[in-house]
Tab-separated table of C-alpha atoms and ligand atoms in Angstrom:
chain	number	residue	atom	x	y	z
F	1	UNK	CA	0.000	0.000	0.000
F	2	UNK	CA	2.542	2.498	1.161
F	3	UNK	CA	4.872	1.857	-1.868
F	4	UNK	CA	1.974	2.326	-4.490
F	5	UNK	CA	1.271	5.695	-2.642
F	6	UNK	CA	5.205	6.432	-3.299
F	7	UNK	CA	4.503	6.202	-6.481
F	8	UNK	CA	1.726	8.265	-6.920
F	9	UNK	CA	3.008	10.804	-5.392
F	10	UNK	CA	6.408	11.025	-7.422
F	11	UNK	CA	4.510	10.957	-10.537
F	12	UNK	CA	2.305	13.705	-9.178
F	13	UNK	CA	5.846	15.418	-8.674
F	14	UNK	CA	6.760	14.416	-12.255
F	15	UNK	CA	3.764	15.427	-14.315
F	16	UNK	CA	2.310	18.458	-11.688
F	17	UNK	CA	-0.987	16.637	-10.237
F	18	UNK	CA	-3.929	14.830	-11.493
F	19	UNK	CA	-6.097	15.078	-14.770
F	20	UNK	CA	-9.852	14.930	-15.164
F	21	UNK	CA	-11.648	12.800	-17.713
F	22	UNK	CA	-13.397	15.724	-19.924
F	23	UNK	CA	-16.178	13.053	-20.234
F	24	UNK	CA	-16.526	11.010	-17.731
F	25	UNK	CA	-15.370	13.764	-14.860
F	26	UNK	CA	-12.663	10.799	-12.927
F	27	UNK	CA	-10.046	12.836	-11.845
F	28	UNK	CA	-6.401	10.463	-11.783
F	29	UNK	CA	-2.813	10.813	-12.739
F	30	UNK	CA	-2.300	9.840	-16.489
F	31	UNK	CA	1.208	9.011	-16.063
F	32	UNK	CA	0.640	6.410	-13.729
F	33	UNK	CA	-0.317	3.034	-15.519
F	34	UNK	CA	-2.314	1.490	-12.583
F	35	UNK	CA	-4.153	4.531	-12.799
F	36	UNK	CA	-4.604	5.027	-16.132
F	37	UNK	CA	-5.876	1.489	-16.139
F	38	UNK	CA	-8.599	2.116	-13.233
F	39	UNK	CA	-9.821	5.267	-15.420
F	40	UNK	CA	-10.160	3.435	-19.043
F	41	UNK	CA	-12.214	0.595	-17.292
F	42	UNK	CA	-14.065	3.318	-15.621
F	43	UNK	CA	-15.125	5.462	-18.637
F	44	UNK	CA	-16.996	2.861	-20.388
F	45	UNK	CA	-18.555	1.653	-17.789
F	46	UNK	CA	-19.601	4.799	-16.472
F	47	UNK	CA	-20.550	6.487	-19.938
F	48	UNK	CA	-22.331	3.572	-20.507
F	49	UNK	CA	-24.457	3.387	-17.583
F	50	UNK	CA	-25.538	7.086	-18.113
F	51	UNK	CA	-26.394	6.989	-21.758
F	52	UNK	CA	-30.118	7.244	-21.950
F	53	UNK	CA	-31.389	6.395	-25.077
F	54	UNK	CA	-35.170	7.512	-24.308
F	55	UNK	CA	-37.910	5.187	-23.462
F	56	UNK	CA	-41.533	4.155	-25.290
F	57	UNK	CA	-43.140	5.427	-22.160
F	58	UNK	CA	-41.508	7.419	-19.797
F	59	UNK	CA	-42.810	9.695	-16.914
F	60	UNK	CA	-41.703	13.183	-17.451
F	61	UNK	CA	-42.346	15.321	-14.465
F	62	UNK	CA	-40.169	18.348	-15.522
F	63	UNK	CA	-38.770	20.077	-18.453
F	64	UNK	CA	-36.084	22.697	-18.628
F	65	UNK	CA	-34.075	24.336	-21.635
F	66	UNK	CA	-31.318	22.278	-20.614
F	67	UNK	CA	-33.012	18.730	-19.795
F	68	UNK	CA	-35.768	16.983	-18.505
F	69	UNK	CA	-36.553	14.977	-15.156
F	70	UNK	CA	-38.287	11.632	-15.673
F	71	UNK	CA	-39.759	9.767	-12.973
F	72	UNK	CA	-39.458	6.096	-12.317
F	73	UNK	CA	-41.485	3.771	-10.091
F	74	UNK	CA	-41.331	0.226	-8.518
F	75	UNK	CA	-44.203	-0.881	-11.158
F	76	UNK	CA	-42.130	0.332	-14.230
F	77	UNK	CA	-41.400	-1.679	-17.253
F	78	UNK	CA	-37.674	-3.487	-16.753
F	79	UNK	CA	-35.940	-1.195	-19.355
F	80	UNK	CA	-36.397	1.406	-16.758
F	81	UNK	CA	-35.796	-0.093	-13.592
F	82	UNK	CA	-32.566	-0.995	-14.897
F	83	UNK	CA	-31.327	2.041	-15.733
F	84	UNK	CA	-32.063	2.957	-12.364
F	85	UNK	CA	-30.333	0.019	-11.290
F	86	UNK	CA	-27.036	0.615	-13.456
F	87	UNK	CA	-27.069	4.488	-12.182
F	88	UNK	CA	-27.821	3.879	-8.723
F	89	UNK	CA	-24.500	1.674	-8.948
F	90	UNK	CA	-22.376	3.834	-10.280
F	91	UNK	CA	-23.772	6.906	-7.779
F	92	UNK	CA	-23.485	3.889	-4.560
F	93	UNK	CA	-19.380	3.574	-5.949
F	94	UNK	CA	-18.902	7.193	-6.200
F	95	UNK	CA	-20.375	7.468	-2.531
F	96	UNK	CA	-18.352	4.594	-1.228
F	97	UNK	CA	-21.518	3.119	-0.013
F	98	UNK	CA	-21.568	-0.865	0.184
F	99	UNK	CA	-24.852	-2.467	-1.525
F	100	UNK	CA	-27.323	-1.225	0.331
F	101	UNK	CA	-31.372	-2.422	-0.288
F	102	UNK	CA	-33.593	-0.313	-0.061
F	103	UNK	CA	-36.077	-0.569	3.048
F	104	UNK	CA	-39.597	-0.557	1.003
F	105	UNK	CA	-37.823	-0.699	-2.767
F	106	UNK	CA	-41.684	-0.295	-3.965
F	107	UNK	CA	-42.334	2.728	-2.051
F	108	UNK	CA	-39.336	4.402	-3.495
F	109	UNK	CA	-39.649	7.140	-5.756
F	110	UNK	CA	-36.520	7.336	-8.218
F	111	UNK	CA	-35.910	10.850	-10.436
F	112	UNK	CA	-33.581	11.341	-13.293
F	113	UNK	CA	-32.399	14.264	-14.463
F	114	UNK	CA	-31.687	13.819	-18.217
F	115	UNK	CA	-29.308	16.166	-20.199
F	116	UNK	CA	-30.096	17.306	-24.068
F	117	UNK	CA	-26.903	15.113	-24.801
F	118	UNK	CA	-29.007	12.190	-23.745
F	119	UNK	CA	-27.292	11.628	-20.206
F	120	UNK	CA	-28.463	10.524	-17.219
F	121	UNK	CA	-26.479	13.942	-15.181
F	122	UNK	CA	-28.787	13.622	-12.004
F	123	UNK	CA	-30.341	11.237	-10.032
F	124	UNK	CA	-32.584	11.391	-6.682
F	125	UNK	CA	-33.898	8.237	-5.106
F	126	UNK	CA	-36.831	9.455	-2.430
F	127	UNK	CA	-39.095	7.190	-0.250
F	128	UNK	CA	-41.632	7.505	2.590
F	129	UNK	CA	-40.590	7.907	6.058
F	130	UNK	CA	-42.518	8.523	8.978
F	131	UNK	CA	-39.640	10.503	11.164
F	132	UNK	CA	-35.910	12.500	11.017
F	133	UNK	CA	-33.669	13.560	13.171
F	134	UNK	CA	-32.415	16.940	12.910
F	135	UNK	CA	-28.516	17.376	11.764
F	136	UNK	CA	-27.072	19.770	14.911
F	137	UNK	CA	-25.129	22.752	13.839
F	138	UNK	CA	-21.526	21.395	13.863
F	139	UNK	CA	-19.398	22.874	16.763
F	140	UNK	CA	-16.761	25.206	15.534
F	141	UNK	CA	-13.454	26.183	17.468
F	142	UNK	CA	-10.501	25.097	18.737
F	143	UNK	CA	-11.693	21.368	20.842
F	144	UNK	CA	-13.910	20.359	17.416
F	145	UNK	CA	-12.976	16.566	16.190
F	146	UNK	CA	-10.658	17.049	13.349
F	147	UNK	CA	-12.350	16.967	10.235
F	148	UNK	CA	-11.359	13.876	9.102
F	149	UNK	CA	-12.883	12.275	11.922
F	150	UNK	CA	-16.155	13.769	11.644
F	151	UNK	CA	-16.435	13.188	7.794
F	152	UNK	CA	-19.825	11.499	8.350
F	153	UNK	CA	-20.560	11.407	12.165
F	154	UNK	CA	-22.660	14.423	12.214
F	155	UNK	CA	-24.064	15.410	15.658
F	156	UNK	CA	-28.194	14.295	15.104
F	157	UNK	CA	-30.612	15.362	17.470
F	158	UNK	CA	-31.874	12.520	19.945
F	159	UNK	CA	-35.424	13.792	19.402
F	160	UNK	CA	-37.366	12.346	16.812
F	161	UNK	CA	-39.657	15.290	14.348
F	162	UNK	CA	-42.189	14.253	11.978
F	163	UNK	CA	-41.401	13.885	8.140
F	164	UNK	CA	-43.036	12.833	5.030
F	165	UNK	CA	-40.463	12.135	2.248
F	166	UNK	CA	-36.675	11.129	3.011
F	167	UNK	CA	-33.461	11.426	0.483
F	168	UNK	CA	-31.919	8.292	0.558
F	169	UNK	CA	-29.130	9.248	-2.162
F	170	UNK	CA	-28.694	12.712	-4.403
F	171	UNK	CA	-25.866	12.859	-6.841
F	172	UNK	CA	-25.035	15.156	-10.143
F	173	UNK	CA	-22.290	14.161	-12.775
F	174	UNK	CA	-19.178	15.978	-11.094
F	175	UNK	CA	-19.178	17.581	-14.636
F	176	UNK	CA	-22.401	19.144	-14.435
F	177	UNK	CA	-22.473	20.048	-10.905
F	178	UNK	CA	-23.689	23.665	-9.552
F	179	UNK	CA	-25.981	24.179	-12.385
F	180	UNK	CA	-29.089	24.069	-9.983
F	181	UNK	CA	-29.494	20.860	-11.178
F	182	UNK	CA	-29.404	19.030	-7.672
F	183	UNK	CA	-32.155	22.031	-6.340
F	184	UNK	CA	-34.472	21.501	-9.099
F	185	UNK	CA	-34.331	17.829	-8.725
F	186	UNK	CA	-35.371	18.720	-4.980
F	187	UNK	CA	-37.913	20.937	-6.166
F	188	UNK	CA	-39.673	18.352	-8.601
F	189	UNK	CA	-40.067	15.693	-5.573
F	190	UNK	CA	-41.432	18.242	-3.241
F	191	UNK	CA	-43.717	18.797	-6.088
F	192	UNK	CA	-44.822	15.180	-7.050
F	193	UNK	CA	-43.969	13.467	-3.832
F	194	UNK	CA	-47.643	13.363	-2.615
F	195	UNK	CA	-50.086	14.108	-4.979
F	196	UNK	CA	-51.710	17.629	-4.649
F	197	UNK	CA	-49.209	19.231	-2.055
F	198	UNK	CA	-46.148	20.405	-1.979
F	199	UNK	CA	-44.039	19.718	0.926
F	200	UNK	CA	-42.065	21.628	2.776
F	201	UNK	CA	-38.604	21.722	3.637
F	202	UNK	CA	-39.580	20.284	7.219
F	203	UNK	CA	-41.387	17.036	5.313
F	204	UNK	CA	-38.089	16.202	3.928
F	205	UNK	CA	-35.378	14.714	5.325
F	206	UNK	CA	-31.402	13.794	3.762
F	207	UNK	CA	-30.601	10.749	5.190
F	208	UNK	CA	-26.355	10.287	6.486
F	209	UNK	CA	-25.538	13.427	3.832
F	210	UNK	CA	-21.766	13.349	2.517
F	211	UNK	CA	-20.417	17.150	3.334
F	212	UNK	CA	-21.378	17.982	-0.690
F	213	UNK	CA	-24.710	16.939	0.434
F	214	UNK	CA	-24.644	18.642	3.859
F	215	UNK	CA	-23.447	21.771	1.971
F	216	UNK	CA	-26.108	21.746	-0.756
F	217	UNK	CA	-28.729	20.518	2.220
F	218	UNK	CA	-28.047	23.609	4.187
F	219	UNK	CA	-28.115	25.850	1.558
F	220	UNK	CA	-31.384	24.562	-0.266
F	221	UNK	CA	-33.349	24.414	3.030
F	222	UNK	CA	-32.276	28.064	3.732
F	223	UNK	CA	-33.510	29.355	0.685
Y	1	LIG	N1	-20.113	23.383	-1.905
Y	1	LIG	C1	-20.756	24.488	-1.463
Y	1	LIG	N2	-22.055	24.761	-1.751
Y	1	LIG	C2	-22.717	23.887	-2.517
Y	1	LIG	C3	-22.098	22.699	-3.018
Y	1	LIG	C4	-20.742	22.468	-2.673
Y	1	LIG	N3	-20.086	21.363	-3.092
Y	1	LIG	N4	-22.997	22.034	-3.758
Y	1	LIG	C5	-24.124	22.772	-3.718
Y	1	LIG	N5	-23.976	23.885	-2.963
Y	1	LIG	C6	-24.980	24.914	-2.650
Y	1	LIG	C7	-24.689	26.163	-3.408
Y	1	LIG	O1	-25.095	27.264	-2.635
Y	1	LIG	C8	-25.551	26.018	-4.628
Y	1	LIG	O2	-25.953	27.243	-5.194
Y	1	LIG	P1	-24.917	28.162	-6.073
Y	1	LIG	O3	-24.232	27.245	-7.038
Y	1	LIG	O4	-25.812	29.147	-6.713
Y	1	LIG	O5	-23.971	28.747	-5.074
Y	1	LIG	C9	-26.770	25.341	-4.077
Y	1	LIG	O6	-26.271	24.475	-3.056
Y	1	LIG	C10	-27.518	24.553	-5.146
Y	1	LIG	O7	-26.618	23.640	-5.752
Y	1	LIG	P2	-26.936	22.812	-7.067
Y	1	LIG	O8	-26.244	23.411	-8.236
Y	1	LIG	O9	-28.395	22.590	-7.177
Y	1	LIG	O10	-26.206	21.441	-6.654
Y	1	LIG	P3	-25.509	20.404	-7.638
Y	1	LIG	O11	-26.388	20.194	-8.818
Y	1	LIG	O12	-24.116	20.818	-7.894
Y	1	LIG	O13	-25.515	19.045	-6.774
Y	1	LIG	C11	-24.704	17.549	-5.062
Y	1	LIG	C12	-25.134	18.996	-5.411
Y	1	LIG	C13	-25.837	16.588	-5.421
Y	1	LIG	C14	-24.434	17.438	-3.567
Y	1	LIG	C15	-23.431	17.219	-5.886
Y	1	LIG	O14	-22.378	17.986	-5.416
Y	1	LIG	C16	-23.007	15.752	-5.857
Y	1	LIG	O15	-23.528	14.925	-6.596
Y	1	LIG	N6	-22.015	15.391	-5.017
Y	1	LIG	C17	-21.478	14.038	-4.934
Y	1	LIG	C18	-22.492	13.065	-4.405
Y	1	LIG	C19	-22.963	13.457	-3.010
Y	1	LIG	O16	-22.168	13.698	-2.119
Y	1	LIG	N7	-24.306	13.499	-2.835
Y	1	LIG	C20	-24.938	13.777	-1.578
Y	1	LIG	C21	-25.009	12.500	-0.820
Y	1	LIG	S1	-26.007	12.673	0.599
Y	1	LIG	C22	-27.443	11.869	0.183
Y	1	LIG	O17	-27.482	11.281	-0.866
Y	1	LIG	C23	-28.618	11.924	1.090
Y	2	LIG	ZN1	-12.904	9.284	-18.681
């Protein structure tokens, strides 16, 4: 482990840092072979488990002048469900989360955000919850866990508060990212969540948000 680092690093030190993938967004260090390796296998993979080639029926629950967001349930036909499958893969990788299954799969609400280039950019995966616990305001100053160490352990509130709808995973291509496209993805399932309502920011919940998430969390609840 420590000798592959060593090498890393020295071709950092070689070549001046790490490149990003103009398509697929993976940032590595192209004069490393390993590397280089790890990115090829990723790009097709990844390119190919965005490409959306547009269905026979699909659900489309919002349209912009730079995509669309489609909406995909339990009782959809299989072409569908696996493109939710193959996305939700590649989003569960990027988040370093291990397989997880889904508590009520066909209660869960999944949206898409699809680009004019035919790409999957954006994904939400929503289901029904009955309660949250609030995220604490992180304590700031000198005796606060490093930040390393508090990566994920946010500080929850012990007290339970009612909610509706809860955000099991939110992602947006790193190469389309602060566009708005995460917010109006967030917008959309407030709006088609429940039929006839829209709910509030208090109805919905992030569940175990990455600091991206906790950043764009903050900020879209605030606003
Ligand atoms: N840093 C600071 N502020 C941010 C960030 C960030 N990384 N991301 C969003 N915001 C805030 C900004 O104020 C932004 O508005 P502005 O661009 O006008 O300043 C506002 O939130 C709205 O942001 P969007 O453009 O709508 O967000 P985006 O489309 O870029 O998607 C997301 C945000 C989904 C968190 C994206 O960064 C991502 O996919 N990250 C990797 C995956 C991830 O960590 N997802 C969250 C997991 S937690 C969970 O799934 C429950
Ligand atoms: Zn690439």
């Amino acid at each position: 482990k420590e000798t592959k680092d060593q090498l890393i690093i020295d071709a950092g030190q070689k070549h001046f840092g790490a490149t990003m993938c103009k398509s697929c967004g993976m940032i590595y260090t192209a004069s490393n072979p390993e590397d280089e390796l790890q990115h090829v296998q990723h790009h097709h993979r990844f390119l190919e488990g965005i490409k959306y080639a547009g269905w026979k029926k699909e659900r489309v629950v919002a349209e912009f002048w730079d995509g669309k967001i489609v909406l995909v349930l339990s009782h959809d036909p299989s072409y569908a469900i696996r493109k939710v499958e193959d996305v939700q893969e590649l989003v569960d990788y990027e988040l370093g989360f291990q397989q997880v299954v889904s508590r009520c799969p066909n209660r869960t609400k999944t949206f898409l955000f699809i680009s004019d280039e035919k790409k999957v950019v954006g994904c939400l995966i929503a289901e029904p919850i009955k309660q949250a616990f609030r995220v604490l305001s992180e304590p700031t100053g000198p005796e606060s866990p490093s930040s390393k160490e508090c990566h994920r352990a946010w500080q929850c509130s012990d007290v339970p508060e009612p909610a509706i709808c809860g955000i099991s995973r939110i992602w947006v291509f790193r190469l389309k990212r602060r566009k708005r496209i995460a917010r109006r993805l967030v917008d959309t399932l407030r709006n088609c969540f429940m039929f006839g309502c829209f709910l509030s920011t208090n109805e919905i919940a992030f569940s175990d948000p990455t600091p991206d998430g906790k950043l764009f969390a903050t900020k879209y609840c605030n606003t």
